[in-house]
PDB file of C-alpha atoms and ligand atoms in Angstrom:
ATOM      1  CA  MET A   1     -24.593 -20.595  56.107  1.00  0.00           C
ATOM      2  CA  ALA A   2     -24.617 -23.396  58.890  1.00  0.00           C
ATOM      3  CA  PRO A   3     -22.831 -26.547  57.841  1.00  0.00           C
ATOM      4  CA  ALA A   4     -25.017 -29.734  56.764  1.00  0.00           C
ATOM      5  CA  HIS A   5     -22.391 -32.040  57.940  1.00  0.00           C
ATOM      6  CA  VAL A   6     -19.937 -31.762  60.855  1.00  0.00           C
ATOM      7  CA  ALA A   7     -17.361 -34.298  61.382  1.00  0.00           C
ATOM      8  CA  ILE A   8     -15.114 -34.374  64.474  1.00  0.00           C
ATOM      9  CA  ILE A   9     -12.028 -36.052  65.322  1.00  0.00           C
ATOM     10  CA  MET A  10     -12.325 -36.476  69.199  1.00  0.00           C
ATOM     11  CA  ASP A  11      -8.501 -36.338  70.481  1.00  0.00           C
ATOM     12  CA  GLY A  12      -7.028 -35.773  73.833  1.00  0.00           C
ATOM     13  CA  ASN A  13      -8.794 -38.149  76.191  1.00  0.00           C
ATOM     14  CA  GLY A  14      -5.553 -39.697  77.171  1.00  0.00           C
ATOM     15  CA  ARG A  15      -3.715 -36.510  77.804  1.00  0.00           C
ATOM     16  CA  TRP A  16      -6.879 -34.891  79.772  1.00  0.00           C
ATOM     17  CA  ALA A  17      -6.677 -38.030  82.096  1.00  0.00           C
ATOM     18  CA  GLN A  18      -2.919 -37.894  82.383  1.00  0.00           C
ATOM     19  CA  SER A  19      -2.933 -34.228  83.246  1.00  0.00           C
ATOM     20  CA  ARG A  20      -4.993 -35.259  86.234  1.00  0.00           C
ATOM     21  CA  LYS A  21      -2.957 -37.990  87.072  1.00  0.00           C
ATOM     22  CA  ARG A  22      -5.555 -40.501  86.395  1.00  0.00           C
ATOM     23  CA  PRO A  23      -5.627 -43.569  84.184  1.00  0.00           C
ATOM     24  CA  ARG A  24      -6.252 -43.168  80.257  1.00  0.00           C
ATOM     25  CA  LEU A  25      -9.627 -45.048  81.036  1.00  0.00           C
ATOM     26  CA  PHE A  26     -10.913 -42.123  83.015  1.00  0.00           C
ATOM     27  CA  GLY A  27     -10.459 -39.673  79.835  1.00  0.00           C
ATOM     28  CA  HIS A  28     -12.432 -42.109  77.673  1.00  0.00           C
ATOM     29  CA  ILE A  29     -15.171 -42.238  80.147  1.00  0.00           C
ATOM     30  CA  ARG A  30     -15.444 -38.358  80.302  1.00  0.00           C
ATOM     31  CA  GLY A  31     -15.040 -38.367  76.644  1.00  0.00           C
ATOM     32  CA  THR A  32     -18.143 -40.507  76.338  1.00  0.00           C
ATOM     33  CA  LYS A  33     -20.162 -38.132  78.408  1.00  0.00           C
ATOM     34  CA  ARG A  34     -19.135 -35.293  75.782  1.00  0.00           C
ATOM     35  CA  VAL A  35     -20.286 -37.364  73.049  1.00  0.00           C
ATOM     36  CA  ARG A  36     -23.661 -37.743  74.607  1.00  0.00           C
ATOM     37  CA  GLU A  37     -23.959 -33.925  75.047  1.00  0.00           C
ATOM     38  CA  ILE A  38     -22.721 -32.864  71.591  1.00  0.00           C
ATOM     39  CA  VAL A  39     -25.060 -35.417  69.936  1.00  0.00           C
ATOM     40  CA  GLN A  40     -27.900 -33.801  71.856  1.00  0.00           C
ATOM     41  CA  TYR A  41     -26.883 -30.333  70.998  1.00  0.00           C
ATOM     42  CA  ALA A  42     -26.037 -31.034  67.335  1.00  0.00           C
ATOM     43  CA  GLY A  43     -29.579 -32.152  66.994  1.00  0.00           C
ATOM     44  CA  GLU A  44     -31.081 -29.165  68.791  1.00  0.00           C
ATOM     45  CA  LEU A  45     -29.076 -27.007  66.233  1.00  0.00           C
ATOM     46  CA  GLY A  46     -30.559 -28.798  63.315  1.00  0.00           C
ATOM     47  CA  ILE A  47     -27.477 -30.010  61.996  1.00  0.00           C
ATOM     48  CA  LYS A  48     -28.372 -32.875  59.652  1.00  0.00           C
ATOM     49  CA  TYR A  49     -25.115 -35.048  59.721  1.00  0.00           C
ATOM     50  CA  LEU A  50     -22.599 -35.408  62.579  1.00  0.00           C
ATOM     51  CA  THR A  51     -19.796 -37.986  62.206  1.00  0.00           C
ATOM     52  CA  LEU A  52     -17.514 -38.805  65.066  1.00  0.00           C
ATOM     53  CA  TYR A  53     -14.181 -40.612  64.551  1.00  0.00           C
ATOM     54  CA  ALA A  54     -14.634 -42.986  67.565  1.00  0.00           C
ATOM     55  CA  PHE A  55     -12.038 -45.750  66.730  1.00  0.00           C
ATOM     56  CA  SER A  56      -9.669 -45.876  63.980  1.00  0.00           C
ATOM     57  CA  GLU A  57      -8.229 -48.909  62.089  1.00  0.00           C
ATOM     58  CA  GLU A  58      -4.865 -47.945  63.578  1.00  0.00           C
ATOM     59  CA  ASN A  59      -6.402 -47.717  67.096  1.00  0.00           C
ATOM     60  CA  TRP A  60      -6.506 -51.730  67.239  1.00  0.00           C
ATOM     61  CA  GLY A  61      -2.616 -51.346  67.768  1.00  0.00           C
ATOM     62  CA  ARG A  62      -3.110 -49.759  71.134  1.00  0.00           C
ATOM     63  CA  PRO A  63      -2.648 -51.775  74.423  1.00  0.00           C
ATOM     64  CA  THR A  64      -5.178 -54.702  74.547  1.00  0.00           C
ATOM     65  CA  GLN A  65      -6.603 -53.198  77.741  1.00  0.00           C
ATOM     66  CA  GLU A  66      -7.293 -49.924  76.241  1.00  0.00           C
ATOM     67  CA  VAL A  67      -8.943 -51.233  73.291  1.00  0.00           C
ATOM     68  CA  SER A  68     -10.932 -53.567  75.619  1.00  0.00           C
ATOM     69  CA  VAL A  69     -12.129 -50.513  77.542  1.00  0.00           C
ATOM     70  CA  LEU A  70     -12.960 -48.697  74.490  1.00  0.00           C
ATOM     71  CA  MET A  71     -14.885 -51.397  72.996  1.00  0.00           C
ATOM     72  CA  LYS A  72     -16.867 -51.854  76.346  1.00  0.00           C
ATOM     73  CA  LEU A  73     -17.573 -47.982  76.557  1.00  0.00           C
ATOM     74  CA  LEU A  74     -18.949 -48.131  72.978  1.00  0.00           C
ATOM     75  CA  GLU A  75     -21.306 -51.148  73.522  1.00  0.00           C
ATOM     76  CA  LYS A  76     -22.748 -49.484  76.826  1.00  0.00           C
ATOM     77  CA  TYR A  77     -23.040 -46.248  74.883  1.00  0.00           C
ATOM     78  CA  LEU A  78     -25.056 -48.125  72.236  1.00  0.00           C
ATOM     79  CA  VAL A  79     -27.337 -49.862  74.521  1.00  0.00           C
ATOM     80  CA  ARG A  80     -27.921 -46.999  77.065  1.00  0.00           C
ATOM     81  CA  GLU A  81     -28.517 -44.363  74.490  1.00  0.00           C
ATOM     82  CA  ARG A  82     -31.001 -46.341  72.529  1.00  0.00           C
ATOM     83  CA  ALA A  83     -34.002 -44.716  74.328  1.00  0.00           C
ATOM     84  CA  THR A  84     -32.526 -41.263  74.014  1.00  0.00           C
ATOM     85  CA  LEU A  85     -31.636 -41.661  70.331  1.00  0.00           C
ATOM     86  CA  MET A  86     -35.313 -42.757  69.572  1.00  0.00           C
ATOM     87  CA  LYS A  87     -36.799 -39.803  71.748  1.00  0.00           C
ATOM     88  CA  ASN A  88     -34.558 -37.364  69.794  1.00  0.00           C
ATOM     89  CA  ASN A  89     -35.190 -38.828  66.333  1.00  0.00           C
ATOM     90  CA  VAL A  90     -31.529 -39.601  65.705  1.00  0.00           C
ATOM     91  CA  ARG A  91     -30.587 -42.089  63.328  1.00  0.00           C
ATOM     92  CA  LEU A  92     -27.378 -43.878  63.924  1.00  0.00           C
ATOM     93  CA  PHE A  93     -25.076 -45.095  61.114  1.00  0.00           C
ATOM     94  CA  SER A  94     -21.615 -46.291  60.807  1.00  0.00           C
ATOM     95  CA  ILE A  95     -18.775 -46.156  58.654  1.00  0.00           C
ATOM     96  CA  GLY A  96     -15.456 -48.599  58.698  1.00  0.00           C
ATOM     97  CA  ASP A  97     -14.911 -52.236  58.770  1.00  0.00           C
ATOM     98  CA  ARG A  98     -17.513 -53.192  61.544  1.00  0.00           C
ATOM     99  CA  SER A  99     -16.744 -57.086  60.892  1.00  0.00           C
ATOM    100  CA  LYS A 100     -13.507 -56.493  63.014  1.00  0.00           C
ATOM    101  CA  LEU A 101     -15.617 -55.320  66.077  1.00  0.00           C
ATOM    102  CA  PRO A 102     -15.872 -57.733  69.008  1.00  0.00           C
ATOM    103  CA  ASP A 103     -19.413 -59.457  69.056  1.00  0.00           C
ATOM    104  CA  GLY A 104     -20.760 -57.634  71.786  1.00  0.00           C
ATOM    105  CA  PRO A 105     -20.280 -54.008  70.279  1.00  0.00           C
ATOM    106  CA  ARG A 106     -20.870 -55.143  66.819  1.00  0.00           C
ATOM    107  CA  ARG A 107     -24.323 -56.620  67.824  1.00  0.00           C
ATOM    108  CA  ALA A 108     -25.254 -53.563  69.870  1.00  0.00           C
ATOM    109  CA  LEU A 109     -24.272 -51.370  67.029  1.00  0.00           C
ATOM    110  CA  GLU A 110     -26.311 -53.340  64.491  1.00  0.00           C
ATOM    111  CA  LYS A 111     -29.259 -53.422  66.697  1.00  0.00           C
ATOM    112  CA  THR A 112     -29.313 -49.635  67.427  1.00  0.00           C
ATOM    113  CA  MET A 113     -28.561 -48.858  63.647  1.00  0.00           C
ATOM    114  CA  SER A 114     -31.725 -50.843  62.838  1.00  0.00           C
ATOM    115  CA  LEU A 115     -33.932 -49.626  65.620  1.00  0.00           C
ATOM    116  CA  THR A 116     -33.239 -45.869  64.648  1.00  0.00           C
ATOM    117  CA  SER A 117     -33.088 -46.453  60.681  1.00  0.00           C
ATOM    118  CA  HIS A 118     -36.253 -44.713  60.173  1.00  0.00           C
ATOM    119  CA  ASN A 119     -35.567 -41.607  62.202  1.00  0.00           C
ATOM    120  CA  THR A 120     -35.504 -38.517  60.463  1.00  0.00           C
ATOM    121  CA  GLY A 121     -33.547 -35.989  62.657  1.00  0.00           C
ATOM    122  CA  LEU A 122     -29.814 -35.945  62.902  1.00  0.00           C
ATOM    123  CA  GLN A 123     -27.893 -38.635  61.425  1.00  0.00           C
ATOM    124  CA  LEU A 124     -25.296 -39.531  63.888  1.00  0.00           C
ATOM    125  CA  THR A 125     -22.262 -41.720  62.345  1.00  0.00           C
ATOM    126  CA  PHE A 126     -19.631 -43.578  64.450  1.00  0.00           C
ATOM    127  CA  ALA A 127     -16.315 -44.100  62.461  1.00  0.00           C
ATOM    128  CA  LEU A 128     -15.623 -47.452  63.860  1.00  0.00           C
ATOM    129  CA  SER A 129     -12.523 -49.350  62.800  1.00  0.00           C
ATOM    130  CA  TYR A 130     -12.265 -46.839  60.288  1.00  0.00           C
ATOM    131  CA  GLY A 131      -9.397 -45.927  57.988  1.00  0.00           C
ATOM    132  CA  SER A 132      -9.774 -43.798  54.825  1.00  0.00           C
ATOM    133  CA  ARG A 133      -7.370 -45.428  52.795  1.00  0.00           C
ATOM    134  CA  GLN A 134      -8.758 -48.829  53.749  1.00  0.00           C
ATOM    135  CA  GLU A 135     -12.099 -47.634  52.753  1.00  0.00           C
ATOM    136  CA  ILE A 136     -11.081 -46.369  49.355  1.00  0.00           C
ATOM    137  CA  VAL A 137      -9.221 -49.689  48.702  1.00  0.00           C
ATOM    138  CA  ARG A 138     -12.265 -51.566  49.632  1.00  0.00           C
ATOM    139  CA  ALA A 139     -14.502 -49.427  47.542  1.00  0.00           C
ATOM    140  CA  ILE A 140     -12.064 -49.932  44.376  1.00  0.00           C
ATOM    141  CA  ASN A 141     -12.183 -53.780  44.997  1.00  0.00           C
ATOM    142  CA  LYS A 142     -15.783 -53.689  45.382  1.00  0.00           C
ATOM    143  CA  LEU A 143     -16.308 -51.957  42.002  1.00  0.00           C
ATOM    144  CA  ARG A 144     -13.899 -54.298  40.374  1.00  0.00           C
ATOM    145  CA  GLU A 145     -16.185 -57.185  41.015  1.00  0.00           C
ATOM    146  CA  THR A 146     -18.879 -55.714  38.786  1.00  0.00           C
ATOM    147  CA  LYS A 147     -17.019 -53.100  36.276  1.00  0.00           C
ATOM    148  CA  GLN A 148     -14.447 -53.196  33.793  1.00  0.00           C
ATOM    149  CA  GLY A 149     -12.626 -50.272  32.528  1.00  0.00           C
ATOM    150  CA  VAL A 150     -12.314 -46.690  34.066  1.00  0.00           C
ATOM    151  CA  ILE A 151     -13.760 -45.761  37.259  1.00  0.00           C
ATOM    152  CA  SER A 152     -15.497 -42.228  37.502  1.00  0.00           C
ATOM    153  CA  GLU A 153     -15.180 -40.121  40.506  1.00  0.00           C
ATOM    154  CA  ASP A 154     -18.937 -40.428  41.097  1.00  0.00           C
ATOM    155  CA  GLU A 155     -18.660 -44.370  41.029  1.00  0.00           C
ATOM    156  CA  LEU A 156     -15.907 -44.295  43.530  1.00  0.00           C
ATOM    157  CA  ALA A 157     -17.886 -41.973  45.951  1.00  0.00           C
ATOM    158  CA  GLN A 158     -20.958 -44.492  45.763  1.00  0.00           C
ATOM    159  CA  ALA A 159     -18.911 -47.288  46.558  1.00  0.00           C
ATOM    160  CA  LEU A 160     -17.456 -45.707  49.807  1.00  0.00           C
ATOM    161  CA  ASP A 161     -18.987 -46.287  53.117  1.00  0.00           C
ATOM    162  CA  THR A 162     -20.292 -42.716  53.084  1.00  0.00           C
ATOM    163  CA  SER A 163     -22.224 -42.939  49.881  1.00  0.00           C
ATOM    164  CA  GLU A 164     -25.725 -41.970  51.501  1.00  0.00           C
ATOM    165  CA  MET A 165     -24.269 -38.673  53.088  1.00  0.00           C
ATOM    166  CA  PRO A 166     -22.836 -35.537  51.723  1.00  0.00           C
ATOM    167  CA  ASP A 167     -19.195 -34.609  52.189  1.00  0.00           C
ATOM    168  CA  PRO A 168     -18.408 -32.745  55.434  1.00  0.00           C
ATOM    169  CA  ASP A 169     -18.619 -29.074  55.425  1.00  0.00           C
ATOM    170  CA  LEU A 170     -16.620 -28.632  58.536  1.00  0.00           C
ATOM    171  CA  ILE A 171     -14.019 -30.939  60.079  1.00  0.00           C
ATOM    172  CA  ILE A 172     -13.194 -30.349  63.756  1.00  0.00           C
ATOM    173  CA  ARG A 173     -10.264 -31.821  65.558  1.00  0.00           C
ATOM    174  CA  THR A 174      -9.771 -31.397  69.147  1.00  0.00           C
ATOM    175  CA  SER A 175      -6.345 -31.095  71.359  1.00  0.00           C
ATOM    176  CA  GLY A 176      -4.392 -28.928  68.889  1.00  0.00           C
ATOM    177  CA  GLU A 177      -3.159 -31.608  66.379  1.00  0.00           C
ATOM    178  CA  HIS A 178      -3.257 -30.366  62.923  1.00  0.00           C
ATOM    179  CA  ARG A 179      -3.616 -33.818  61.221  1.00  0.00           C
ATOM    180  CA  LEU A 180      -6.342 -35.833  59.501  1.00  0.00           C
ATOM    181  CA  SER A 181      -5.083 -39.321  60.667  1.00  0.00           C
ATOM    182  CA  ASN A 182      -6.738 -41.215  57.998  1.00  0.00           C
ATOM    183  CA  PHE A 183     -10.172 -39.663  58.289  1.00  0.00           C
ATOM    184  CA  LEU A 184     -12.452 -38.891  55.537  1.00  0.00           C
ATOM    185  CA  LEU A 185      -9.523 -38.263  53.200  1.00  0.00           C
ATOM    186  CA  TRP A 186     -11.681 -38.377  49.993  1.00  0.00           C
ATOM    187  CA  GLN A 187     -14.726 -36.694  51.295  1.00  0.00           C
ATOM    188  CA  GLY A 188     -12.879 -34.055  53.089  1.00  0.00           C
ATOM    189  CA  ALA A 189     -11.287 -32.577  49.893  1.00  0.00           C
ATOM    190  CA  TYR A 190     -13.165 -29.276  50.145  1.00  0.00           C
ATOM    191  CA  SER A 191     -13.871 -29.362  54.086  1.00  0.00           C
ATOM    192  CA  GLU A 192     -13.198 -26.578  56.380  1.00  0.00           C
ATOM    193  CA  PHE A 193     -10.888 -27.370  58.917  1.00  0.00           C
ATOM    194  CA  TYR A 194     -11.070 -26.226  62.427  1.00  0.00           C
ATOM    195  CA  VAL A 195      -8.506 -26.980  65.133  1.00  0.00           C
ATOM    196  CA  THR A 196      -8.944 -26.103  68.821  1.00  0.00           C
ATOM    197  CA  GLU A 197      -6.562 -26.706  71.721  1.00  0.00           C
ATOM    198  CA  THR A 198      -9.396 -27.990  73.822  1.00  0.00           C
ATOM    199  CA  LEU A 199      -9.182 -31.586  74.726  1.00  0.00           C
ATOM    200  CA  TRP A 200     -12.240 -33.805  73.721  1.00  0.00           C
ATOM    201  CA  PRO A 201     -13.272 -34.357  77.416  1.00  0.00           C
ATOM    202  CA  ASP A 202     -13.412 -30.592  77.733  1.00  0.00           C
ATOM    203  CA  PHE A 203     -15.210 -29.974  74.511  1.00  0.00           C
ATOM    204  CA  THR A 204     -18.553 -28.546  75.577  1.00  0.00           C
ATOM    205  CA  LYS A 205     -21.595 -27.131  73.619  1.00  0.00           C
ATOM    206  CA  GLU A 206     -19.875 -23.702  73.941  1.00  0.00           C
ATOM    207  CA  GLU A 207     -16.788 -25.139  72.255  1.00  0.00           C
ATOM    208  CA  LEU A 208     -19.117 -26.393  69.363  1.00  0.00           C
ATOM    209  CA  ASP A 209     -20.663 -22.939  69.165  1.00  0.00           C
ATOM    210  CA  LEU A 210     -17.155 -21.485  68.676  1.00  0.00           C
ATOM    211  CA  ALA A 211     -16.326 -23.702  65.919  1.00  0.00           C
ATOM    212  CA  LEU A 212     -19.540 -23.091  64.153  1.00  0.00           C
ATOM    213  CA  ASN A 213     -19.240 -19.367  64.453  1.00  0.00           C
ATOM    214  CA  ASN A 214     -15.948 -19.499  63.082  1.00  0.00           C
ATOM    215  CA  TYR A 215     -16.975 -21.629  60.133  1.00  0.00           C
ATOM    216  CA  SER A 216     -19.726 -19.168  59.482  1.00  0.00           C
ATOM    217  CA  GLN A 217     -16.966 -16.520  58.730  1.00  0.00           C
ATOM    218  CA  ARG A 218     -15.281 -18.771  56.087  1.00  0.00           C
ATOM    219  CA  GLU A 219     -15.681 -18.263  52.352  1.00  0.00           C
ATOM    220  CA  ARG A 220     -15.913 -21.477  50.668  1.00  0.00           C
ATOM    221  CA  ARG A 221     -14.641 -21.301  47.076  1.00  0.00           C
ATOM    222  CA  PHE A 222     -14.233 -24.926  46.027  1.00  0.00           C
ATOM    223  CA  GLY A 223     -11.207 -24.002  43.801  1.00  0.00           C
ATOM    224  CA  LEU A 224     -13.073 -21.051  42.211  1.00  0.00           C
ATOM    225  CA  THR A 225     -12.407 -17.310  42.600  1.00  0.00           C
ATOM    226  CA  SER A 226     -13.915 -15.120  45.385  1.00  0.00           C
ATOM    227  CA  GLN A 227     -16.030 -13.042  42.401  1.00  0.00           C
ATOM    228  CA  GLN A 228     -17.101 -16.303  41.196  1.00  0.00           C
ATOM    229  CA  VAL A 229     -18.357 -17.568  44.183  1.00  0.00           C
ATOM    230  CA  SER A 230     -20.325 -14.412  45.137  1.00  0.00           C
ATOM    231  CA  SER A 231     -21.901 -14.214  41.642  1.00  0.00           C
ATOM    232  CA  GLU A 232     -23.023 -17.675  41.747  1.00  0.00           C
ATOM    233  CA  ALA A 233     -24.672 -17.047  45.312  1.00  0.00           C
ATOM    234  CA  ASN A 234     -26.438 -14.119  43.724  1.00  0.00           C
ATOM    235  CA  VAL A 235     -28.036 -16.417  40.970  1.00  0.00           C
ATOM    236  CA  GLN A 236     -29.276 -18.891  43.715  1.00  0.00           C
TER     237      GLN A 236
HETATM  238  C1  LIG B 301      -8.391 -40.042  71.245  1.00  0.00           C
HETATM  239  O1  LIG B 301      -8.020 -39.772  72.568  1.00  0.00           O
HETATM  240  C2  LIG B 301      -9.886 -40.669  71.399  1.00  0.00           C
HETATM  241  C3  LIG B 301      -9.900 -42.069  70.935  1.00  0.00           C
HETATM  242  C4  LIG B 301      -8.941 -42.882  70.262  1.00  0.00           C
HETATM  243  C5  LIG B 301     -11.483 -42.623  71.078  1.00  0.00           C
HETATM  244  C6  LIG B 301     -12.536 -41.693  71.194  1.00  0.00           C
HETATM  245  C7  LIG B 301     -13.444 -42.393  72.066  1.00  0.00           C
HETATM  246  C8  LIG B 301     -14.465 -41.733  72.999  1.00  0.00           C
HETATM  247  C9  LIG B 301     -14.640 -40.183  72.928  1.00  0.00           C
HETATM  248  C10 LIG B 301     -15.183 -42.561  73.931  1.00  0.00           C
HETATM  249  C11 LIG B 301     -15.921 -43.660  73.296  1.00  0.00           C
HETATM  250  C12 LIG B 301     -16.649 -43.411  72.202  1.00  0.00           C
HETATM  251  C13 LIG B 301     -18.069 -43.550  71.965  1.00  0.00           C
HETATM  252  C14 LIG B 301     -18.592 -43.198  70.727  1.00  0.00           C
HETATM  253  C15 LIG B 301     -19.071 -44.190  73.030  1.00  0.00           C
HETATM  254  P1  LIG B 301      -6.665 -40.279  72.732  1.00  0.00           P
HETATM  255  O2  LIG B 301      -6.711 -41.461  73.555  1.00  0.00           O
HETATM  256  O3  LIG B 301      -5.885 -40.421  71.374  1.00  0.00           O
HETATM  257  O4  LIG B 301      -6.073 -39.029  73.402  1.00  0.00           O
HETATM  258  P2  LIG B 301      -4.344 -38.600  73.478  1.00  0.00           P
HETATM  259  O5  LIG B 301      -4.073 -38.370  72.188  1.00  0.00           O
HETATM  260  O6  LIG B 301      -4.398 -37.711  74.516  1.00  0.00           O
HETATM  261  O7  LIG B 301      -3.642 -39.860  74.042  1.00  0.00           O
END
């Protein structure tokens, strides 16, 4: 079955640029181009949710100049892509602590989210100033304001930034690292994981096809046995 929700840890922009003896900025620019292509293609494929790890909570610790370049690229993308997102019926959403973003990208993000809020095609979510542990702690503190006593799994899931979307079926990581890096720790409990050596600036549509093809051969058991899963599938 095709995944409804694909999440991607876009990694390797810096290495891509360095291997070409270019500044890291060059890798981020090429990485933005790939974001455009993959968003378009995911929509064409009928994927319902695409979540991209664009800037982690920990990324604030990078050199000021690199943070500023990434914020500018983000703002540019959010302004320039508005018409295309509208044309392609894409709804933009974000997870993470967006109050930490500088005014420019934060306003651009809010404006693009509100403009696209009624679109019914692909939901594109940018994880921005996002850290999964921080998100979980924020959710618990939010619940504590209104609730006393034991918190259920459902209640916690509903208090997370992702409350409006299903858990990711497939998490892709580029550039060969086998880590989650504080991304969707709760939501990824049963996600399938796909790692490719390809660096994000080289992640083409064909690379997404490979990942989806690999996913289609997996058997998702959610802690059950193979037999149970196939008898459940027969019932449906
Ligand atoms: C990882 O590469 C990538 C990032 C930290 C940022 C991802 C950003 C983009 C793809 C461009 C801007 C995004 C949008 C949404 C317009 P890295 O720098 O960690 O690579 P390295 O591990 O090779 O150093």
